[in-house]
PDB file of C-alpha atoms in Angstrom:
ATOM      1  CA  MET Q 242      19.552  60.397  68.500  1.00 38.00           C
ATOM      2  CA  SER Q 243      16.192  58.752  69.137  1.00 36.00           C
ATOM      3  CA  GLY Q 244      15.828  55.525  71.103  1.00 37.00           C
ATOM      4  CA  LEU Q 245      14.876  53.690  67.937  1.00 36.00           C
ATOM      5  CA  ALA Q 246      17.936  54.955  66.116  1.00 37.00           C
ATOM      6  CA  ALA Q 247      20.230  54.216  69.044  1.00 37.00           C
ATOM      7  CA  GLY Q 248      19.250  50.582  68.923  1.00 37.00           C
ATOM      8  CA  TRP Q 249      20.504  50.387  65.342  1.00 35.00           C
ATOM      9  CA  ALA Q 250      23.440  52.739  65.296  1.00 39.00           C
ATOM     10  CA  SER Q 251      25.867  49.870  65.733  1.00 38.00           C
ATOM     11  CA  GLY Q 252      25.038  48.687  62.206  1.00 40.00           C
ATOM     12  CA  ALA Q 253      25.396  44.951  61.846  1.00 38.00           C
ATOM     13  CA  GLN Q 254      25.156  44.215  65.577  1.00 38.00           C
ATOM     14  CA  GLY Q 255      21.747  43.032  66.747  1.00 38.00           C
ATOM     15  CA  ARG Q 256      20.224  42.632  63.282  1.00 39.00           C
ATOM     16  CA  THR Q 257      17.517  40.105  62.661  1.00 43.00           C
ATOM     17  CA  ALA Q 258      18.132  37.406  60.057  1.00 49.00           C
ATOM     18  CA  ARG Q 259      16.631  39.735  57.452  1.00 83.00           C
ATOM     19  CA  SER Q 260      18.994  42.650  57.019  1.00 96.00           C
ATOM     20  CA  PRO Q 261      17.571  45.956  55.811  1.00 98.00           C
ATOM     21  CA  GLY Q 262      17.764  46.890  52.148  1.00 98.00           C
ATOM     22  CA  ILE Q 263      18.048  50.347  50.636  1.00 98.00           C
ATOM     23  CA  ALA Q 264      17.084  51.606  47.187  1.00 99.00           C
ATOM     24  CA  VAL Q 265      18.147  55.011  45.850  1.00 99.00           C
ATOM     25  CA  THR Q 266      15.488  57.433  44.650  1.00 99.00           C
ATOM     26  CA  ILE Q 267      16.474  60.908  43.468  1.00 98.00           C
ATOM     27  CA  ASP Q 268      14.024  63.776  43.080  1.00 98.00           C
ATOM     28  CA  ASP Q 269      13.712  66.952  41.010  1.00 97.00           C
ATOM     29  CA  PHE Q 270      16.544  66.705  38.428  1.00 95.00           C
ATOM     30  CA  ASP Q 271      17.380  70.383  38.586  1.00 94.00           C
ATOM     31  CA  LEU Q 272      20.636  70.422  36.628  1.00 94.00           C
ATOM     32  CA  THR Q 273      21.619  73.958  37.556  1.00 93.00           C
ATOM     33  CA  ASP Q 274      25.385  74.349  37.782  1.00 95.00           C
ATOM     34  CA  THR Q 275      26.805  74.488  41.308  1.00 96.00           C
ATOM     35  CA  PRO Q 276      30.163  75.202  42.891  1.00 97.00           C
ATOM     36  CA  LEU Q 277      32.608  72.393  42.085  1.00 98.00           C
ATOM     37  CA  MET Q 278      30.345  70.699  39.525  1.00 97.00           C
ATOM     38  CA  SER Q 279      28.235  71.605  36.540  1.00 96.00           C
ATOM     39  CA  GLY Q 280      24.834  69.967  36.323  1.00 95.00           C
ATOM     40  CA  GLU Q 281      26.060  67.389  33.827  1.00 94.00           C
ATOM     41  CA  GLU Q 282      29.210  66.670  35.852  1.00 97.00           C
ATOM     42  CA  ARG Q 283      27.066  66.136  38.931  1.00 97.00           C
ATOM     43  CA  ASP Q 284      24.781  63.795  37.041  1.00 98.00           C
ATOM     44  CA  ALA Q 285      27.749  61.833  35.688  1.00 98.00           C
ATOM     45  CA  ALA Q 286      29.122  61.459  39.225  1.00 98.00           C
ATOM     46  CA  ILE Q 287      25.763  60.192  40.502  1.00 98.00           C
ATOM     47  CA  ARG Q 288      25.427  57.630  37.739  1.00 98.00           C
ATOM     48  CA  ALA Q 289      29.041  56.558  38.166  1.00 98.00           C
ATOM     49  CA  ALA Q 290      28.474  55.906  41.882  1.00 98.00           C
ATOM     50  CA  LEU Q 291      25.401  53.809  41.092  1.00 98.00           C
ATOM     51  CA  ALA Q 292      27.357  51.863  38.483  1.00 98.00           C
ATOM     52  CA  ARG Q 293      30.255  51.194  40.862  1.00 98.00           C
ATOM     53  CA  HIS Q 294      27.843  49.667  43.352  1.00 98.00           C
ATOM     54  CA  ARG Q 295      25.894  47.796  40.652  1.00 98.00           C
ATOM     55  CA  VAL Q 296      22.543  49.218  41.678  1.00 98.00           C
ATOM     56  CA  LYS Q 297      19.710  50.758  39.671  1.00 99.00           C
ATOM     57  CA  ALA Q 298      17.977  53.878  40.964  1.00 99.00           C
ATOM     58  CA  ALA Q 299      14.735  55.726  40.297  1.00 99.00           C
ATOM     59  CA  GLY Q 300      14.755  59.375  39.250  1.00 98.00           C
ATOM     60  CA  PHE Q 301      11.612  61.449  39.786  1.00 98.00           C
ATOM     61  CA  VAL Q 302      11.673  64.327  37.343  1.00 98.00           C
ATOM     62  CA  ALA Q 303       9.870  67.644  37.752  1.00 97.00           C
ATOM     63  CA  GLY Q 304       8.836  68.757  34.275  1.00 96.00           C
ATOM     64  CA  LYS Q 305       9.713  72.409  34.813  1.00 95.00           C
ATOM     65  CA  TYR Q 306      13.395  71.418  34.730  1.00 93.00           C
ATOM     66  CA  VAL Q 307      13.131  69.635  31.379  1.00 93.00           C
ATOM     67  CA  GLY Q 308      14.156  72.062  28.672  1.00 83.00           C
ATOM     68  CA  ASP Q 309      16.811  74.732  28.670  1.00 68.00           C
ATOM     69  CA  SER Q 310      18.054  73.793  32.140  1.00 67.00           C
ATOM     70  CA  LEU Q 311      17.960  70.045  31.558  1.00 76.00           C
ATOM     71  CA  ASP Q 312      19.602  68.375  28.600  1.00 79.00           C
ATOM     72  CA  PRO Q 313      17.245  65.554  27.528  1.00 88.00           C
ATOM     73  CA  ALA Q 314      20.389  63.525  26.962  1.00 92.00           C
ATOM     74  CA  VAL Q 315      20.615  63.207  30.746  1.00 95.00           C
ATOM     75  CA  LEU Q 316      17.250  61.458  30.821  1.00 96.00           C
ATOM     76  CA  ALA Q 317      18.363  59.217  27.970  1.00 96.00           C
ATOM     77  CA  ARG Q 318      21.473  58.237  29.930  1.00 97.00           C
ATOM     78  CA  TRP Q 319      19.373  57.333  32.943  1.00 98.00           C
ATOM     79  CA  SER Q 320      16.972  55.317  30.839  1.00 98.00           C
ATOM     80  CA  ASP Q 321      19.704  53.598  28.838  1.00 98.00           C
ATOM     81  CA  GLY Q 322      21.502  52.771  32.069  1.00 98.00           C
ATOM     82  CA  GLY Q 323      18.531  50.772  33.316  1.00 98.00           C
ATOM     83  CA  HIS Q 324      17.277  53.323  35.805  1.00 98.00           C
ATOM     84  CA  ILE Q 325      13.618  54.245  36.286  1.00 98.00           C
ATOM     85  CA  LEU Q 326      12.247  57.626  35.275  1.00 98.00           C
ATOM     86  CA  GLY Q 327       9.178  58.616  37.273  1.00 98.00           C
ATOM     87  CA  ASN Q 328       6.840  61.612  37.366  1.00 98.00           C
ATOM     88  CA  HIS Q 329       7.325  64.337  39.990  1.00 98.00           C
ATOM     89  CA  SER Q 330       4.676  66.677  38.510  1.00 98.00           C
ATOM     90  CA  PHE Q 331       5.405  69.536  36.145  1.00 98.00           C
ATOM     91  CA  SER Q 332       5.368  72.517  38.498  1.00 98.00           C
ATOM     92  CA  HIS Q 333       6.619  70.854  41.691  1.00 98.00           C
ATOM     93  CA  ARG Q 334       3.972  72.528  43.809  1.00 98.00           C
ATOM     94  CA  TYR Q 335       2.730  71.557  47.224  1.00 98.00           C
ATOM     95  CA  PHE Q 336      -0.484  69.516  47.326  1.00 98.00           C
ATOM     96  CA  GLY Q 337      -2.547  70.416  50.358  1.00 98.00           C
ATOM     97  CA  GLY Q 338      -5.637  68.583  49.159  1.00 98.00           C
ATOM     98  CA  GLU Q 339      -7.376  71.420  47.353  1.00 96.00           C
ATOM     99  CA  ASP Q 340      -8.162  71.072  43.645  1.00 97.00           C
ATOM    100  CA  PRO Q 341      -7.000  67.495  43.073  1.00 98.00           C
ATOM    101  CA  ALA Q 342      -8.204  67.662  39.456  1.00 98.00           C
ATOM    102  CA  GLY Q 343      -5.930  70.636  38.798  1.00 98.00           C
ATOM    103  CA  PHE Q 344      -3.038  68.894  40.509  1.00 98.00           C
ATOM    104  CA  MET Q 345      -3.607  65.759  38.410  1.00 98.00           C
ATOM    105  CA  ALA Q 346      -3.542  67.910  35.290  1.00 98.00           C
ATOM    106  CA  ASP Q 347      -0.119  69.147  36.359  1.00 98.00           C
ATOM    107  CA  VAL Q 348       1.053  65.537  36.787  1.00 98.00           C
ATOM    108  CA  LEU Q 349      -0.188  64.661  33.307  1.00 98.00           C
ATOM    109  CA  LYS Q 350       1.523  67.744  31.879  1.00 98.00           C
ATOM    110  CA  CYS Q 351       4.850  66.206  32.881  1.00 98.00           C
ATOM    111  CA  GLU Q 352       4.182  62.798  31.336  1.00 98.00           C
ATOM    112  CA  PRO Q 353       4.914  63.606  27.641  1.00 96.00           C
ATOM    113  CA  LEU Q 354       8.385  64.810  28.651  1.00 96.00           C
ATOM    114  CA  LEU Q 355       9.195  61.344  30.024  1.00 97.00           C
ATOM    115  CA  SER Q 356       7.057  58.835  28.189  1.00 97.00           C
ATOM    116  CA  GLY Q 357       9.393  58.507  25.198  1.00 96.00           C
ATOM    117  CA  TYR Q 358      12.118  56.912  27.323  1.00 97.00           C
ATOM    118  CA  ALA Q 359      12.223  53.163  27.894  1.00 98.00           C
ATOM    119  CA  GLY Q 360      12.861  53.762  31.587  1.00 98.00           C
ATOM    120  CA  PHE Q 361       9.624  55.675  32.106  1.00 98.00           C
ATOM    121  CA  ARG Q 362       7.175  54.149  34.556  1.00 98.00           C
ATOM    122  CA  ARG Q 363       3.844  55.536  35.722  1.00 98.00           C
ATOM    123  CA  LEU Q 364       5.197  56.070  39.205  1.00 98.00           C
ATOM    124  CA  PHE Q 365       4.413  59.353  40.905  1.00 99.00           C
ATOM    125  CA  ARG Q 366       6.322  61.021  43.741  1.00 98.00           C
ATOM    126  CA  PHE Q 367       4.491  63.842  45.527  1.00 98.00           C
ATOM    127  CA  PRO Q 368       6.577  67.014  45.806  1.00 98.00           C
ATOM    128  CA  TYR Q 369       7.578  67.622  49.429  1.00 98.00           C
ATOM    129  CA  LEU Q 370       5.992  64.205  50.179  1.00 98.00           C
ATOM    130  CA  ALA Q 371       2.752  66.149  50.670  1.00 98.00           C
ATOM    131  CA  GLU Q 372      -0.308  64.016  49.873  1.00 98.00           C
ATOM    132  CA  GLY Q 373      -3.063  66.262  51.222  1.00 98.00           C
ATOM    133  CA  LYS Q 374      -4.201  67.804  54.495  1.00 97.00           C
ATOM    134  CA  ILE Q 375      -7.889  67.023  53.995  1.00 97.00           C
ATOM    135  CA  ALA Q 376      -9.372  63.547  53.614  1.00 98.00           C
ATOM    136  CA  ALA Q 377     -11.535  64.355  50.582  1.00 98.00           C
ATOM    137  CA  GLY Q 378      -8.610  65.784  48.603  1.00 98.00           C
ATOM    138  CA  ARG Q 379      -6.285  62.968  49.648  1.00 98.00           C
ATOM    139  CA  ASP Q 380      -8.771  60.290  48.596  1.00 98.00           C
ATOM    140  CA  THR Q 381      -9.704  62.009  45.336  1.00 98.00           C
ATOM    141  CA  MET Q 382      -6.038  62.343  44.400  1.00 98.00           C
ATOM    142  CA  ARG Q 383      -5.440  58.668  45.136  1.00 98.00           C
ATOM    143  CA  ALA Q 384      -8.364  57.738  42.904  1.00 98.00           C
ATOM    144  CA  LEU Q 385      -7.191  60.041  40.096  1.00 98.00           C
ATOM    145  CA  LEU Q 386      -3.699  58.563  40.103  1.00 98.00           C
ATOM    146  CA  LYS Q 387      -5.140  55.055  39.835  1.00 98.00           C
ATOM    147  CA  ARG Q 388      -7.540  56.112  37.080  1.00 98.00           C
ATOM    148  CA  HIS Q 389      -4.597  57.321  34.999  1.00 98.00           C
ATOM    149  CA  GLY Q 390      -2.540  54.196  35.660  1.00 98.00           C
ATOM    150  CA  TYR Q 391      -0.174  55.713  38.242  1.00 98.00           C
ATOM    151  CA  ARG Q 392       1.146  54.225  41.452  1.00 98.00           C
ATOM    152  CA  ASN Q 393       2.392  56.354  44.304  1.00 98.00           C
ATOM    153  CA  ALA Q 394       6.146  55.934  44.803  1.00 98.00           C
ATOM    154  CA  PRO Q 395       6.558  56.497  48.527  1.00 98.00           C
ATOM    155  CA  VAL Q 396       9.684  57.196  50.509  1.00 98.00           C
ATOM    156  CA  THR Q 397      10.412  55.113  53.590  1.00 98.00           C
ATOM    157  CA  ILE Q 398      13.645  56.901  54.609  1.00 99.00           C
ATOM    158  CA  ASP Q 399      13.306  60.667  54.449  1.00 98.00           C
ATOM    159  CA  THR Q 400      16.296  62.989  54.809  1.00 98.00           C
ATOM    160  CA  SER Q 401      17.148  66.678  54.881  1.00 98.00           C
ATOM    161  CA  ASP Q 402      19.916  66.297  52.300  1.00 98.00           C
ATOM    162  CA  TRP Q 403      18.622  69.452  50.591  1.00 98.00           C
ATOM    163  CA  TYR Q 404      19.379  71.494  53.696  1.00 98.00           C
ATOM    164  CA  VAL Q 405      22.907  70.131  54.079  1.00 98.00           C
ATOM    165  CA  ASP Q 406      23.377  70.906  50.395  1.00 98.00           C
ATOM    166  CA  ASN Q 407      22.156  74.496  50.828  1.00 98.00           C
ATOM    167  CA  ARG Q 408      24.618  75.064  53.651  1.00 98.00           C
ATOM    168  CA  LEU Q 409      27.502  73.528  51.718  1.00 98.00           C
ATOM    169  CA  LYS Q 410      26.859  75.610  48.599  1.00 98.00           C
ATOM    170  CA  ALA Q 411      26.589  78.804  50.643  1.00 98.00           C
ATOM    171  CA  ARG Q 412      29.928  78.042  52.289  1.00 98.00           C
ATOM    172  CA  LEU Q 413      31.602  77.287  48.959  1.00 98.00           C
ATOM    173  CA  LEU Q 414      30.390  80.575  47.529  1.00 97.00           C
ATOM    174  CA  ALA Q 415      31.981  82.354  50.486  1.00 97.00           C
ATOM    175  CA  ASP Q 416      35.117  80.206  50.547  1.00 97.00           C
ATOM    176  CA  PRO Q 417      35.821  78.089  47.445  1.00 97.00           C
ATOM    177  CA  ARG Q 418      38.715  76.405  49.281  1.00 96.00           C
ATOM    178  CA  GLN Q 419      36.473  74.973  51.986  1.00 97.00           C
ATOM    179  CA  SER Q 420      37.325  71.341  52.793  1.00 98.00           C
ATOM    180  CA  MET Q 421      34.615  68.831  51.949  1.00 98.00           C
ATOM    181  CA  GLU Q 422      35.546  66.478  54.780  1.00 98.00           C
ATOM    182  CA  PRO Q 423      33.469  68.001  57.617  1.00 98.00           C
ATOM    183  CA  TYR Q 424      30.455  68.231  55.334  1.00 98.00           C
ATOM    184  CA  ARG Q 425      30.974  64.666  54.180  1.00 98.00           C
ATOM    185  CA  ARG Q 426      31.080  63.456  57.797  1.00 98.00           C
ATOM    186  CA  PHE Q 427      27.965  65.408  58.706  1.00 98.00           C
ATOM    187  CA  TYR Q 428      26.074  64.244  55.622  1.00 99.00           C
ATOM    188  CA  LEU Q 429      26.901  60.575  56.186  1.00 98.00           C
ATOM    189  CA  GLY Q 430      26.066  60.842  59.876  1.00 98.00           C
ATOM    190  CA  HIS Q 431      22.738  62.495  59.098  1.00 98.00           C
ATOM    191  CA  VAL Q 432      21.764  59.905  56.497  1.00 99.00           C
ATOM    192  CA  TRP Q 433      22.762  57.014  58.776  1.00 98.00           C
ATOM    193  CA  GLU Q 434      20.852  58.430  61.729  1.00 98.00           C
ATOM    194  CA  ARG Q 435      17.679  58.901  59.715  1.00 98.00           C
ATOM    195  CA  ALA Q 436      17.994  55.490  58.044  1.00 98.00           C
ATOM    196  CA  THR Q 437      18.380  53.681  61.355  1.00 98.00           C
ATOM    197  CA  PHE Q 438      15.472  55.628  62.839  1.00 98.00           C
ATOM    198  CA  TYR Q 439      13.084  54.701  60.031  1.00 98.00           C
ATOM    199  CA  ASP Q 440      14.307  51.106  59.952  1.00 98.00           C
ATOM    200  CA  GLY Q 441      13.738  50.932  63.683  1.00 98.00           C
ATOM    201  CA  LEU Q 442      10.155  52.048  63.103  1.00 98.00           C
ATOM    202  CA  ALA Q 443       9.769  49.405  60.380  1.00 98.00           C
ATOM    203  CA  GLN Q 444      11.070  46.690  62.695  1.00 98.00           C
ATOM    204  CA  SER Q 445       8.699  47.731  65.435  1.00 97.00           C
ATOM    205  CA  LEU Q 446       5.722  47.884  63.070  1.00 97.00           C
ATOM    206  CA  PHE Q 447       6.339  44.753  61.002  1.00 97.00           C
ATOM    207  CA  GLY Q 448       8.663  42.644  63.114  1.00 97.00           C
ATOM    208  CA  HIS Q 449      11.479  42.846  60.559  1.00 97.00           C
ATOM    209  CA  SER Q 450      13.476  45.211  58.412  1.00 98.00           C
ATOM    210  CA  ILE Q 451      12.262  46.054  54.902  1.00 98.00           C
ATOM    211  CA  ASP Q 452      13.655  47.139  51.551  1.00 98.00           C
ATOM    212  CA  HIS Q 453      13.645  50.898  51.998  1.00 98.00           C
ATOM    213  CA  THR Q 454      13.432  53.725  49.490  1.00 99.00           C
ATOM    214  CA  ILE Q 455      15.595  56.674  50.511  1.00 99.00           C
ATOM    215  CA  LEU Q 456      14.850  60.225  49.379  1.00 98.00           C
ATOM    216  CA  LEU Q 457      17.780  62.138  47.929  1.00 98.00           C
ATOM    217  CA  HIS Q 458      17.813  65.088  45.553  1.00 98.00           C
ATOM    218  CA  HIS Q 459      19.812  65.834  42.420  1.00 98.00           C
ATOM    219  CA  ARG Q 460      22.122  68.089  44.391  1.00 98.00           C
ATOM    220  CA  LEU Q 461      25.831  68.691  44.886  1.00 98.00           C
ATOM    221  CA  THR Q 462      25.853  66.576  48.059  1.00 98.00           C
ATOM    222  CA  THR Q 463      24.553  63.604  46.064  1.00 98.00           C
ATOM    223  CA  GLY Q 464      27.199  64.094  43.398  1.00 98.00           C
ATOM    224  CA  LEU Q 465      29.963  64.339  45.997  1.00 98.00           C
ATOM    225  CA  PHE Q 466      28.899  61.807  48.606  1.00 99.00           C
ATOM    226  CA  LEU Q 467      26.615  59.165  47.064  1.00 99.00           C
ATOM    227  CA  ASP Q 468      29.504  56.750  46.504  1.00 98.00           C
ATOM    228  CA  ASP Q 469      30.537  57.080  50.168  1.00 98.00           C
ATOM    229  CA  MET Q 470      26.926  56.718  51.295  1.00 99.00           C
ATOM    230  CA  LEU Q 471      26.416  53.457  49.405  1.00 98.00           C
ATOM    231  CA  ALA Q 472      29.730  52.108  50.681  1.00 98.00           C
ATOM    232  CA  MET Q 473      28.702  53.031  54.241  1.00 98.00           C
ATOM    233  CA  PHE Q 474      25.475  51.061  54.024  1.00 98.00           C
ATOM    234  CA  GLU Q 475      27.219  48.033  52.561  1.00 98.00           C
ATOM    235  CA  GLU Q 476      29.951  48.137  55.203  1.00 98.00           C
ATOM    236  CA  ARG Q 477      27.289  48.257  57.935  1.00 98.00           C
ATOM    237  CA  GLY Q 478      25.442  45.237  56.674  1.00 98.00           C
ATOM    238  CA  TRP Q 479      22.644  46.747  54.602  1.00 98.00           C
ATOM    239  CA  ARG Q 480      21.789  45.351  51.179  1.00 98.00           C
ATOM    240  CA  LEU Q 481      21.730  47.643  48.133  1.00 98.00           C
ATOM    241  CA  VAL Q 482      18.463  47.019  46.285  1.00 98.00           C
ATOM    242  CA  ASP Q 483      17.350  48.058  42.808  1.00 98.00           C
ATOM    243  CA  ALA Q 484      14.623  50.682  42.961  1.00 98.00           C
ATOM    244  CA  ASP Q 485      12.164  48.699  40.833  1.00 98.00           C
ATOM    245  CA  LYS Q 486      12.319  45.811  43.310  1.00 98.00           C
ATOM    246  CA  ALA Q 487      11.783  48.026  46.352  1.00 98.00           C
ATOM    247  CA  LEU Q 488       8.971  50.013  44.734  1.00 98.00           C
ATOM    248  CA  ALA Q 489       7.160  46.808  43.744  1.00 98.00           C
ATOM    249  CA  SER Q 490       6.789  45.703  47.366  1.00 98.00           C
ATOM    250  CA  PRO Q 491       3.137  45.307  48.441  1.00 97.00           C
ATOM    251  CA  LEU Q 492       4.053  47.110  51.643  1.00 97.00           C
ATOM    252  CA  LEU Q 493       4.696  50.289  49.662  1.00 97.00           C
ATOM    253  CA  ALA Q 494       1.172  50.120  48.242  1.00 97.00           C
ATOM    254  CA  ARG Q 495      -0.351  50.727  51.666  1.00 98.00           C
ATOM    255  CA  GLU Q 496      -2.420  53.899  52.041  1.00 97.00           C
ATOM    256  CA  PRO Q 497      -2.496  55.181  55.626  1.00 97.00           C
ATOM    257  CA  GLU Q 498      -5.596  57.098  56.644  1.00 94.00           C
ATOM    258  CA  GLY Q 499      -3.890  59.725  58.780  1.00 92.00           C
ATOM    259  CA  LEU Q 500      -3.798  63.466  58.146  1.00 95.00           C
ATOM    260  CA  PRO Q 501      -1.863  65.315  56.973  1.00 96.00           C
ATOM    261  CA  ALA Q 502      -1.115  62.560  54.468  1.00 97.00           C
ATOM    262  CA  GLY Q 503       2.430  62.022  53.304  1.00 97.00           C
ATOM    263  CA  GLN Q 504       5.859  62.085  54.958  1.00 98.00           C
ATOM    264  CA  SER Q 505       7.783  58.813  54.996  1.00 98.00           C
ATOM    265  CA  LEU Q 506       5.386  55.910  54.482  1.00 98.00           C
ATOM    266  CA  VAL Q 507       6.873  54.203  57.542  1.00 98.00           C
ATOM    267  CA  TRP Q 508       6.290  57.418  59.512  1.00 98.00           C
ATOM    268  CA  ALA Q 509       2.696  57.599  58.263  1.00 98.00           C
ATOM    269  CA  LEU Q 510       1.987  53.966  59.156  1.00 98.00           C
ATOM    270  CA  ALA Q 511       3.458  54.504  62.625  1.00 98.00           C
ATOM    271  CA  LYS Q 512       1.331  57.636  63.026  1.00 96.00           C
ATOM    272  CA  ALA Q 513      -1.817  55.721  62.054  1.00 96.00           C
ATOM    273  CA  ASP Q 514      -0.874  52.903  64.447  1.00 96.00           C
ATOM    274  CA  GLY Q 515      -1.163  55.266  67.404  1.00 95.00           C
ATOM    275  CA  ARG Q 516       1.581  53.753  69.570  1.00 95.00           C
ATOM    276  CA  TYR Q 517       4.416  56.022  68.485  1.00 96.00           C
ATOM    277  CA  GLU Q 518       3.272  59.561  69.297  1.00 92.00           C
ATOM    278  CA  GLY Q 519       6.277  60.266  71.479  1.00 93.00           C
ATOM    279  CA  ARG Q 520       8.701  59.233  68.731  1.00 95.00           C
ATOM    280  CA  LEU Q 521       7.233  61.059  65.724  1.00 97.00           C
ATOM    281  CA  ARG Q 522       8.021  64.691  65.035  1.00 97.00           C
ATOM    282  CA  TYR Q 523       6.215  66.697  62.382  1.00 96.00           C
ATOM    283  CA  PRO Q 524       7.402  67.263  59.799  1.00 97.00           C
ATOM    284  CA  GLY Q 525       9.513  64.146  59.874  1.00 98.00           C
ATOM    285  CA  GLU Q 526      12.504  65.954  58.374  1.00 98.00           C
ATOM    286  CA  ASP Q 527      13.313  69.646  58.135  1.00 98.00           C
ATOM    287  CA  GLY Q 528      16.289  71.939  58.065  1.00 98.00           C
ATOM    288  CA  ALA Q 529      15.305  73.317  61.464  1.00 98.00           C
ATOM    289  CA  TYR Q 530      16.372  70.027  63.049  1.00 98.00           C
ATOM    290  CA  GLU Q 531      19.815  70.082  61.449  1.00 98.00           C
ATOM    291  CA  ALA Q 532      20.585  73.799  61.751  1.00 98.00           C
ATOM    292  CA  PRO Q 533      21.645  73.795  65.445  1.00 98.00           C
ATOM    293  CA  ARG Q 534      24.010  70.878  64.916  1.00 98.00           C
ATOM    294  CA  MET Q 535      25.541  72.410  61.823  1.00 98.00           C
ATOM    295  CA  ASP Q 536      25.844  75.758  63.605  1.00 98.00           C
ATOM    296  CA  ALA Q 537      27.626  74.097  66.531  1.00 98.00           C
ATOM    297  CA  LEU Q 538      30.076  72.467  64.117  1.00 98.00           C
ATOM    298  CA  GLY Q 539      30.683  75.686  62.213  1.00 98.00           C
ATOM    299  CA  LEU Q 540      29.294  74.229  58.998  1.00 98.00           C
TER     300      LEU Q 540
END
């Protein structure tokens, strides 16, 4: 655990008067069936957890999943439930900075699949949180998004939930009777560690905690553990925040100049600040960081 995270691992102890907030954002919306849950069952579990905690989320939908593998009724349920639907591009490809016009065309290709829902907002989430490795491409893409009325929807708390999910699904395929408890403990510990790390960065940068946006994916782990995750944050003194409120913060409109652009916005601002080199790994999150710990635990 990093020094920044260690200072916050005790939860409520040592907080400033402004406790951190957390808003749920969920990417991709791949409704492929998984062990234990079909895609629609997983989605119902996610929405039920949000409803139990009285919080509204933002879903960033990749257009390639809308169609045979995604029942449009799912999007209607999100919209009707007061959640945001945002654009995650059509093809979900990595943006390295080359051909920003072509990448923008892919973003616009996704829009008609979402624009008929009341919950649609012109908010864009870069796939892989990759916003360009070259300054010209980064800046052109920023200008194109603004020209078409889009705002970037950054993440402040990044996670490797996708990797934990991959490991869990592989284990369930090998042993359908596998207990969920060790995976639940690891998942919650991972999310808490990363949240406290990024909030520690925010405190150091701004002098206070912020309303964070956490990156999760429409995966089995989210269906199984989101309710526990939200309860954990509440029990440890964090506020649950609606996604529209968090995403409207002027802080999230900041555009760091560093390269490669992207990652967590808090990470990127710390990178641009220059004082945090010893605390910032690149990429900020990756399965390679979690693999040794999961291996050691037999997960």
